[in-house]
Amino acid sequence: MTTSPAIGPIKGPVIGVDFSGAKQDKNTWMATGVLTPNGLHINDIRSLSRADLLDALRSAAHGPEPSVASLDFPFSVPQPFAKVLAGNPRHMADVWAAVTNMTMEHFIALRDDFVIEHGELRRECDLSHGEAFSVLHKANPNMLPMTLRGMQMLHHLQAPDIRILCQDQPGPSRLTVLECMPGATLKGLRLPYKAYKNGRRRDELRHRILDGLTHATPVPIANPNGISAQCMETHDALDAVVAALTSAAYITNPKAVSTPPNEDIHRLEGWIYHIQPPPP
């Protein structure tokens, strides 16, 4: 999976999502834009329900042009816990199918029993990201709702014209879907990736991030003035924009985006796609 994905020219929407699994279902944000000669032009940033997000992704897959969406939630769980959920799963879709009707209470109970014996294991792809919590982490932040509800959404998103990586191999599709972590992309761009959400310096750090995104490599944000108010007001909007920039980088220069080795573990556990630091 180290070669450039054969996804063809992207003229359709470039999408980034900051996903929430919260019971209230009001903190998911989506940024959409288009690639221009000056970079990624963000046309819209909005909060929406998880059901509306699923509809929006399906609509993108049926649009006139191919598109790419980067979603900020874990696409799967560590292999030992995947076996608890799905018996002997071969890939992520087996896990999604096993949990599609699972209640949050049952998922938490299975997690609690597992963690007592094994601890909060991390996925293979998480190990190279010091800032990545285990998807089994339960407090500050609680990763369980976004993990379960994200996997349930992916189960319903599957379609012949949609490629969800690493479940599917890169190739021609109407919609390519990536797992991302905005903090990892910000770190790769050498921009602040901590304390910009709730820290005392959050306003200063968000200003620095927005300024840095206008000069980002391989693709900058083309209209920072049009998005600054929303991104300064809520970090969820900012994270959605950074996720969209990850999609844009994957389109314009896939070598700038971290891609997984061709190993079965990543087809089961997933991979965090993010903009990598430029070579020295």
mmCIF file of C-alpha atoms in Angstrom:
data_model
loop_
_atom_site.group_PDB
_atom_site.id
_atom_site.type_symbol
_atom_site.label_atom_id
_atom_site.label_comp_id
_atom_site.label_asym_id
_atom_site.label_seq_id
_atom_site.Cartn_x
_atom_site.Cartn_y
_atom_site.Cartn_z
ATOM 1 C CA MET A 1 0.000 0.000 0.000
ATOM 2 C CA THR A 2 2.884 2.354 -0.476
ATOM 3 C CA THR A 3 2.053 3.283 -4.056
ATOM 4 C CA SER A 4 -0.159 6.185 -5.040
ATOM 5 C CA PRO A 5 -3.853 5.251 -4.884
ATOM 6 C CA ALA A 6 -5.527 4.995 -8.264
ATOM 7 C CA ILE A 7 -8.460 7.182 -7.330
ATOM 8 C CA GLY A 8 -8.330 9.441 -10.354
ATOM 9 C CA PRO A 9 -8.742 13.215 -10.431
ATOM 10 C CA ILE A 10 -10.885 14.513 -7.573
ATOM 11 C CA LYS A 11 -13.248 17.279 -8.560
ATOM 12 C CA GLY A 12 -15.956 16.392 -6.101
ATOM 13 C CA PRO A 13 -16.162 17.331 -2.441
ATOM 14 C CA VAL A 14 -13.152 16.990 -0.170
ATOM 15 C CA ILE A 15 -14.548 16.031 3.233
ATOM 16 C CA GLY A 16 -13.300 16.084 6.818
ATOM 17 C CA VAL A 17 -15.271 14.932 9.843
ATOM 18 C CA ASP A 18 -14.777 15.419 13.566
ATOM 19 C CA PHE A 19 -16.986 12.594 14.831
ATOM 20 C CA SER A 20 -18.827 12.364 18.136
ATOM 21 C CA GLY A 21 -20.366 9.256 19.632
ATOM 22 C CA ALA A 22 -22.003 11.225 22.455
ATOM 23 C CA LYS A 23 -25.513 10.238 23.464
ATOM 24 C CA GLN A 24 -26.774 13.765 22.746
ATOM 25 C CA ASP A 25 -25.599 13.394 19.106
ATOM 26 C CA LYS A 26 -24.842 17.082 18.616
ATOM 27 C CA ASN A 27 -21.062 17.399 18.433
ATOM 28 C CA THR A 28 -20.236 15.854 15.054
ATOM 29 C CA TRP A 29 -18.847 18.419 12.608
ATOM 30 C CA MET A 30 -18.200 18.163 8.874
ATOM 31 C CA ALA A 31 -16.086 20.413 6.672
ATOM 32 C CA THR A 32 -16.428 20.197 2.900
ATOM 33 C CA GLY A 33 -14.429 21.908 0.210
ATOM 34 C CA VAL A 34 -12.972 21.695 -3.263
ATOM 35 C CA LEU A 35 -9.429 21.716 -4.581
ATOM 36 C CA THR A 36 -8.417 24.897 -6.390
ATOM 37 C CA PRO A 37 -5.085 26.104 -7.828
ATOM 38 C CA ASN A 38 -4.587 27.976 -4.525
ATOM 39 C CA GLY A 39 -5.271 24.990 -2.291
ATOM 40 C CA LEU A 40 -8.272 23.567 -0.467
ATOM 41 C CA HIS A 41 -11.196 25.983 -0.456
ATOM 42 C CA ILE A 42 -13.572 25.137 2.402
ATOM 43 C CA ASN A 43 -17.131 25.793 1.283
ATOM 44 C CA ASP A 44 -19.020 24.697 4.364
ATOM 45 C CA ILE A 45 -18.494 23.780 8.019
ATOM 46 C CA ARG A 46 -21.462 22.531 9.988
ATOM 47 C CA SER A 47 -22.567 20.388 12.903
ATOM 48 C CA LEU A 48 -24.877 17.519 12.042
ATOM 49 C CA SER A 49 -26.299 14.322 13.453
ATOM 50 C CA ARG A 50 -24.663 10.971 12.823
ATOM 51 C CA ALA A 51 -27.614 9.957 10.641
ATOM 52 C CA ASP A 52 -27.199 13.109 8.561
ATOM 53 C CA LEU A 53 -23.464 12.408 8.277
ATOM 54 C CA LEU A 54 -24.186 8.944 6.908
ATOM 55 C CA ASP A 55 -26.586 10.474 4.377
ATOM 56 C CA ALA A 56 -23.990 13.103 3.400
ATOM 57 C CA LEU A 57 -21.307 10.474 2.800
ATOM 58 C CA ARG A 58 -23.705 8.365 0.742
ATOM 59 C CA SER A 59 -24.618 11.452 -1.275
ATOM 60 C CA ALA A 60 -20.929 12.137 -1.917
ATOM 61 C CA ALA A 61 -20.559 8.570 -3.180
ATOM 62 C CA HIS A 62 -23.376 9.191 -5.651
ATOM 63 C CA GLY A 63 -22.153 12.583 -6.795
ATOM 64 C CA PRO A 64 -20.912 13.361 -10.292
ATOM 65 C CA GLU A 65 -17.227 13.206 -9.287
ATOM 66 C CA PRO A 66 -15.151 10.984 -6.965
ATOM 67 C CA SER A 67 -14.429 12.306 -3.483
ATOM 68 C CA VAL A 68 -12.393 11.525 -0.371
ATOM 69 C CA ALA A 69 -13.522 11.740 3.272
ATOM 70 C CA SER A 70 -11.304 11.577 6.367
ATOM 71 C CA LEU A 71 -13.155 10.643 9.547
ATOM 72 C CA ASP A 72 -11.796 11.256 13.030
ATOM 73 C CA PHE A 73 -12.689 8.105 14.965
ATOM 74 C CA PRO A 74 -11.195 4.616 15.364
ATOM 75 C CA PHE A 75 -12.331 2.308 12.592
ATOM 76 C CA SER A 76 -11.650 -0.818 14.651
ATOM 77 C CA VAL A 77 -10.246 -2.204 17.899
ATOM 78 C CA PRO A 78 -7.113 -4.147 18.956
ATOM 79 C CA GLN A 79 -7.009 -7.668 17.568
ATOM 80 C CA PRO A 80 -7.511 -9.474 20.921
ATOM 81 C CA PHE A 81 -10.645 -7.431 21.655
ATOM 82 C CA ALA A 82 -11.840 -7.859 18.062
ATOM 83 C CA LYS A 83 -11.913 -11.582 18.777
ATOM 84 C CA VAL A 84 -14.074 -10.962 21.816
ATOM 85 C CA LEU A 85 -16.511 -8.988 19.698
ATOM 86 C CA ALA A 86 -16.523 -11.105 16.543
ATOM 87 C CA GLY A 87 -15.061 -14.545 17.227
ATOM 88 C CA ASN A 88 -12.373 -14.947 14.576
ATOM 89 C CA PRO A 89 -12.619 -11.823 12.402
ATOM 90 C CA ARG A 90 -10.456 -11.536 9.295
ATOM 91 C CA HIS A 91 -10.959 -7.826 8.746
ATOM 92 C CA MET A 92 -12.738 -4.764 10.081
ATOM 93 C CA ALA A 93 -16.017 -5.464 8.314
ATOM 94 C CA ASP A 94 -16.415 -8.645 10.365
ATOM 95 C CA VAL A 95 -16.143 -6.576 13.546
ATOM 96 C CA TRP A 96 -18.574 -3.946 12.230
ATOM 97 C CA ALA A 97 -21.125 -6.630 11.414
ATOM 98 C CA ALA A 98 -20.766 -8.172 14.872
ATOM 99 C CA VAL A 99 -21.453 -4.887 16.694
ATOM 100 C CA THR A 100 -24.027 -3.351 14.374
ATOM 101 C CA ASN A 101 -26.914 -3.962 16.807
ATOM 102 C CA MET A 102 -24.858 -3.991 20.016
ATOM 103 C CA THR A 103 -25.967 -1.669 22.791
ATOM 104 C CA MET A 104 -23.504 0.714 24.377
ATOM 105 C CA GLU A 105 -24.079 -0.985 27.716
ATOM 106 C CA HIS A 106 -23.101 -4.398 26.333
ATOM 107 C CA PHE A 107 -20.060 -2.961 24.572
ATOM 108 C CA ILE A 108 -18.899 -1.287 27.775
ATOM 109 C CA ALA A 109 -19.427 -4.482 29.768
ATOM 110 C CA LEU A 110 -17.341 -6.490 27.292
ATOM 111 C CA ARG A 111 -14.673 -3.817 27.374
ATOM 112 C CA ASP A 112 -14.595 -3.744 31.180
ATOM 113 C CA ASP A 113 -14.159 -7.522 31.456
ATOM 114 C CA PHE A 114 -11.439 -7.446 28.800
ATOM 115 C CA VAL A 115 -9.510 -4.563 30.349
ATOM 116 C CA ILE A 116 -9.492 -6.205 33.782
ATOM 117 C CA GLU A 117 -7.561 -9.082 32.266
ATOM 118 C CA HIS A 118 -5.548 -7.431 29.470
ATOM 119 C CA GLY A 119 -5.412 -3.705 30.212
ATOM 120 C CA GLU A 120 -6.170 -0.925 27.713
ATOM 121 C CA LEU A 121 -4.371 -2.400 24.731
ATOM 122 C CA ARG A 122 -3.630 -0.144 21.791
ATOM 123 C CA ARG A 123 -3.894 -0.988 18.125
ATOM 124 C CA GLU A 124 -0.701 -1.517 16.164
ATOM 125 C CA CYS A 125 -1.303 1.758 14.327
ATOM 126 C CA ASP A 126 -1.639 3.661 17.617
ATOM 127 C CA LEU A 127 1.799 2.682 18.887
ATOM 128 C CA SER A 128 3.663 5.216 16.741
ATOM 129 C CA HIS A 129 1.459 8.067 18.010
ATOM 130 C CA GLY A 130 2.316 8.986 21.574
ATOM 131 C CA GLU A 131 -0.753 11.217 21.709
ATOM 132 C CA ALA A 132 -3.137 8.406 20.678
ATOM 133 C CA PHE A 133 -5.257 6.915 23.423
ATOM 134 C CA SER A 134 -6.286 3.290 23.382
ATOM 135 C CA VAL A 135 -9.682 2.945 21.729
ATOM 136 C CA LEU A 136 -10.627 1.141 24.963
ATOM 137 C CA HIS A 137 -9.885 4.238 27.080
ATOM 138 C CA LYS A 138 -12.903 5.105 29.200
ATOM 139 C CA ALA A 139 -12.393 8.562 30.702
ATOM 140 C CA ASN A 140 -10.891 11.932 29.737
ATOM 141 C CA PRO A 141 -11.523 11.196 26.935
ATOM 142 C CA ASN A 142 -14.053 8.376 26.795
ATOM 143 C CA MET A 143 -13.226 6.664 23.502
ATOM 144 C CA LEU A 144 -15.926 3.998 23.734
ATOM 145 C CA PRO A 145 -18.964 5.859 22.304
ATOM 146 C CA MET A 146 -17.139 7.120 19.207
ATOM 147 C CA THR A 147 -15.541 3.718 18.649
ATOM 148 C CA LEU A 148 -18.772 1.726 18.802
ATOM 149 C CA ARG A 149 -21.000 4.228 17.007
ATOM 150 C CA GLY A 150 -18.328 4.885 14.405
ATOM 151 C CA MET A 151 -17.998 1.187 13.608
ATOM 152 C CA GLN A 152 -21.769 0.865 13.418
ATOM 153 C CA MET A 153 -21.915 3.728 10.925
ATOM 154 C CA LEU A 154 -19.173 2.177 8.780
ATOM 155 C CA HIS A 155 -21.133 -1.070 8.626
ATOM 156 C CA HIS A 156 -24.057 0.826 7.079
ATOM 157 C CA LEU A 157 -21.806 2.941 4.843
ATOM 158 C CA GLN A 158 -20.343 -0.051 2.998
ATOM 159 C CA ALA A 159 -21.248 -0.161 -0.693
ATOM 160 C CA PRO A 160 -19.640 -1.385 -3.933
ATOM 161 C CA ASP A 161 -18.745 2.176 -4.969
ATOM 162 C CA ILE A 162 -17.172 3.080 -1.587
ATOM 163 C CA ARG A 163 -13.675 2.067 -0.462
ATOM 164 C CA ILE A 164 -13.080 2.179 3.276
ATOM 165 C CA LEU A 165 -9.340 1.881 3.912
ATOM 166 C CA CYS A 166 -7.709 -0.357 5.157
ATOM 167 C CA GLN A 167 -10.735 -2.629 4.938
ATOM 168 C CA ASP A 168 -10.571 -2.199 1.174
ATOM 169 C CA GLN A 169 -7.509 -1.801 -1.020
ATOM 170 C CA PRO A 170 -6.964 1.637 -2.600
ATOM 171 C CA GLY A 171 -8.433 1.848 -6.065
ATOM 172 C CA PRO A 172 -11.060 3.553 -8.224
ATOM 173 C CA SER A 173 -14.213 4.418 -6.290
ATOM 174 C CA ARG A 174 -16.837 7.093 -5.944
ATOM 175 C CA LEU A 175 -15.844 7.701 -2.316
ATOM 176 C CA THR A 176 -12.604 6.808 -0.518
ATOM 177 C CA VAL A 177 -12.879 6.855 3.281
ATOM 178 C CA LEU A 178 -9.878 7.254 5.614
ATOM 179 C CA GLU A 179 -9.457 7.113 9.370
ATOM 180 C CA CYS A 180 -7.617 10.218 10.495
ATOM 181 C CA MET A 181 -6.473 11.955 13.672
ATOM 182 C CA PRO A 182 -6.274 15.747 13.310
ATOM 183 C CA GLY A 183 -3.657 15.984 16.047
ATOM 184 C CA ALA A 184 -1.366 13.672 14.088
ATOM 185 C CA THR A 185 -1.715 15.821 10.960
ATOM 186 C CA LEU A 186 -1.071 18.997 12.951
ATOM 187 C CA LYS A 187 2.016 17.376 14.450
ATOM 188 C CA GLY A 188 3.165 16.368 10.959
ATOM 189 C CA LEU A 189 2.729 19.975 9.825
ATOM 190 C CA ARG A 190 4.764 21.093 12.863
ATOM 191 C CA LEU A 191 1.820 23.068 14.221
ATOM 192 C CA PRO A 192 0.431 23.019 17.771
ATOM 193 C CA TYR A 193 -1.347 19.727 18.365
ATOM 194 C CA LYS A 194 -2.011 19.931 22.095
ATOM 195 C CA ALA A 195 -3.847 22.399 24.362
ATOM 196 C CA TYR A 196 -5.687 24.084 21.467
ATOM 197 C CA LYS A 197 -8.984 22.542 22.495
ATOM 198 C CA ASN A 198 -9.466 23.470 26.134
ATOM 199 C CA GLY A 199 -6.157 24.843 27.358
ATOM 200 C CA ARG A 200 -5.600 28.352 28.682
ATOM 201 C CA ARG A 201 -3.731 29.269 25.504
ATOM 202 C CA ARG A 202 -6.342 27.810 23.185
ATOM 203 C CA ASP A 203 -7.122 31.087 21.366
ATOM 204 C CA GLU A 204 -3.441 31.801 20.737
ATOM 205 C CA LEU A 205 -2.817 28.232 19.573
ATOM 206 C CA ARG A 206 -5.841 28.197 17.271
ATOM 207 C CA HIS A 207 -4.604 31.421 15.669
ATOM 208 C CA ARG A 208 -1.208 29.791 15.121
ATOM 209 C CA ILE A 209 -2.821 26.709 13.629
ATOM 210 C CA LEU A 210 -5.002 28.698 11.239
ATOM 211 C CA ASP A 211 -2.037 30.784 10.131
ATOM 212 C CA GLY A 212 0.021 27.630 9.602
ATOM 213 C CA LEU A 213 -2.710 25.951 7.560
ATOM 214 C CA THR A 214 -2.511 28.759 4.993
ATOM 215 C CA HIS A 215 1.065 27.669 4.266
ATOM 216 C CA ALA A 216 0.644 23.916 4.753
ATOM 217 C CA THR A 217 2.477 21.463 2.519
ATOM 218 C CA PRO A 218 1.518 19.716 0.278
ATOM 219 C CA VAL A 219 -1.764 21.656 0.150
ATOM 220 C CA PRO A 220 -2.762 24.827 2.043
ATOM 221 C CA ILE A 221 -6.136 26.171 3.081
ATOM 222 C CA ALA A 222 -7.084 28.689 0.395
ATOM 223 C CA ASN A 223 -9.677 30.742 2.317
ATOM 224 C CA PRO A 224 -8.617 31.074 5.969
ATOM 225 C CA ASN A 225 -10.671 34.231 6.498
ATOM 226 C CA GLY A 226 -13.815 32.367 5.552
ATOM 227 C CA ILE A 227 -13.354 29.707 8.224
ATOM 228 C CA SER A 228 -11.552 31.503 11.039
ATOM 229 C CA ALA A 229 -14.636 32.541 13.035
ATOM 230 C CA GLN A 230 -16.021 29.012 13.318
ATOM 231 C CA CYS A 231 -12.620 27.467 13.976
ATOM 232 C CA MET A 232 -11.848 29.984 16.700
ATOM 233 C CA GLU A 233 -15.242 29.389 18.297
ATOM 234 C CA THR A 234 -15.099 25.589 18.443
ATOM 235 C CA HIS A 235 -12.244 23.131 18.160
ATOM 236 C CA ASP A 236 -14.635 20.619 16.569
ATOM 237 C CA ALA A 237 -14.895 22.833 13.495
ATOM 238 C CA LEU A 238 -11.117 23.244 13.412
ATOM 239 C CA ASP A 239 -10.590 19.490 13.670
ATOM 240 C CA ALA A 240 -13.032 18.939 10.796
ATOM 241 C CA VAL A 241 -11.006 21.363 8.650
ATOM 242 C CA VAL A 242 -7.738 19.589 9.514
ATOM 243 C CA ALA A 243 -9.388 16.270 8.637
ATOM 244 C CA ALA A 244 -10.428 17.737 5.272
ATOM 245 C CA LEU A 245 -6.849 18.879 4.705
ATOM 246 C CA THR A 246 -5.752 15.271 5.288
ATOM 247 C CA SER A 247 -8.149 14.225 2.525
ATOM 248 C CA ALA A 248 -6.763 16.932 0.251
ATOM 249 C CA ALA A 249 -3.186 15.805 0.859
ATOM 250 C CA TYR A 250 -4.121 12.211 0.115
ATOM 251 C CA ILE A 251 -5.529 13.391 -3.208
ATOM 252 C CA THR A 252 -2.802 15.772 -4.280
ATOM 253 C CA ASN A 253 0.327 14.076 -2.922
ATOM 254 C CA PRO A 254 -0.345 10.637 -1.385
ATOM 255 C CA LYS A 255 3.344 10.203 -0.567
ATOM 256 C CA ALA A 256 2.956 13.001 1.967
ATOM 257 C CA VAL A 257 0.375 10.925 3.854
ATOM 258 C CA SER A 258 1.316 8.046 6.122
ATOM 259 C CA THR A 259 0.122 4.786 4.563
ATOM 260 C CA PRO A 260 0.214 1.320 6.122
ATOM 261 C CA PRO A 261 2.488 -1.542 5.239
ATOM 262 C CA ASN A 262 0.670 -4.331 3.461
ATOM 263 C CA GLU A 263 -0.039 -6.393 6.560
ATOM 264 C CA ASP A 264 -3.242 -8.173 7.548
ATOM 265 C CA ILE A 265 -3.213 -6.611 11.023
ATOM 266 C CA HIS A 266 -4.090 -3.222 9.553
ATOM 267 C CA ARG A 267 -7.016 -4.636 7.592
ATOM 268 C CA LEU A 268 -8.379 -5.799 10.940
ATOM 269 C CA GLU A 269 -7.295 -2.970 13.257
ATOM 270 C CA GLY A 270 -7.174 -0.013 10.869
ATOM 271 C CA TRP A 271 -4.639 2.744 10.217
ATOM 272 C CA ILE A 272 -4.349 6.442 11.065
ATOM 273 C CA TYR A 273 -3.838 8.420 7.841
ATOM 274 C CA HIS A 274 -2.118 11.724 8.511
ATOM 275 C CA ILE A 275 0.160 14.260 6.844
ATOM 276 C CA GLN A 276 3.738 13.347 7.610
ATOM 277 C CA PRO A 277 6.531 15.778 8.472
ATOM 278 C CA PRO A 278 8.426 16.892 5.376
ATOM 279 C CA PRO A 279 11.803 15.202 4.867
ATOM 280 C CA PRO A 280 14.755 17.079 6.421
#
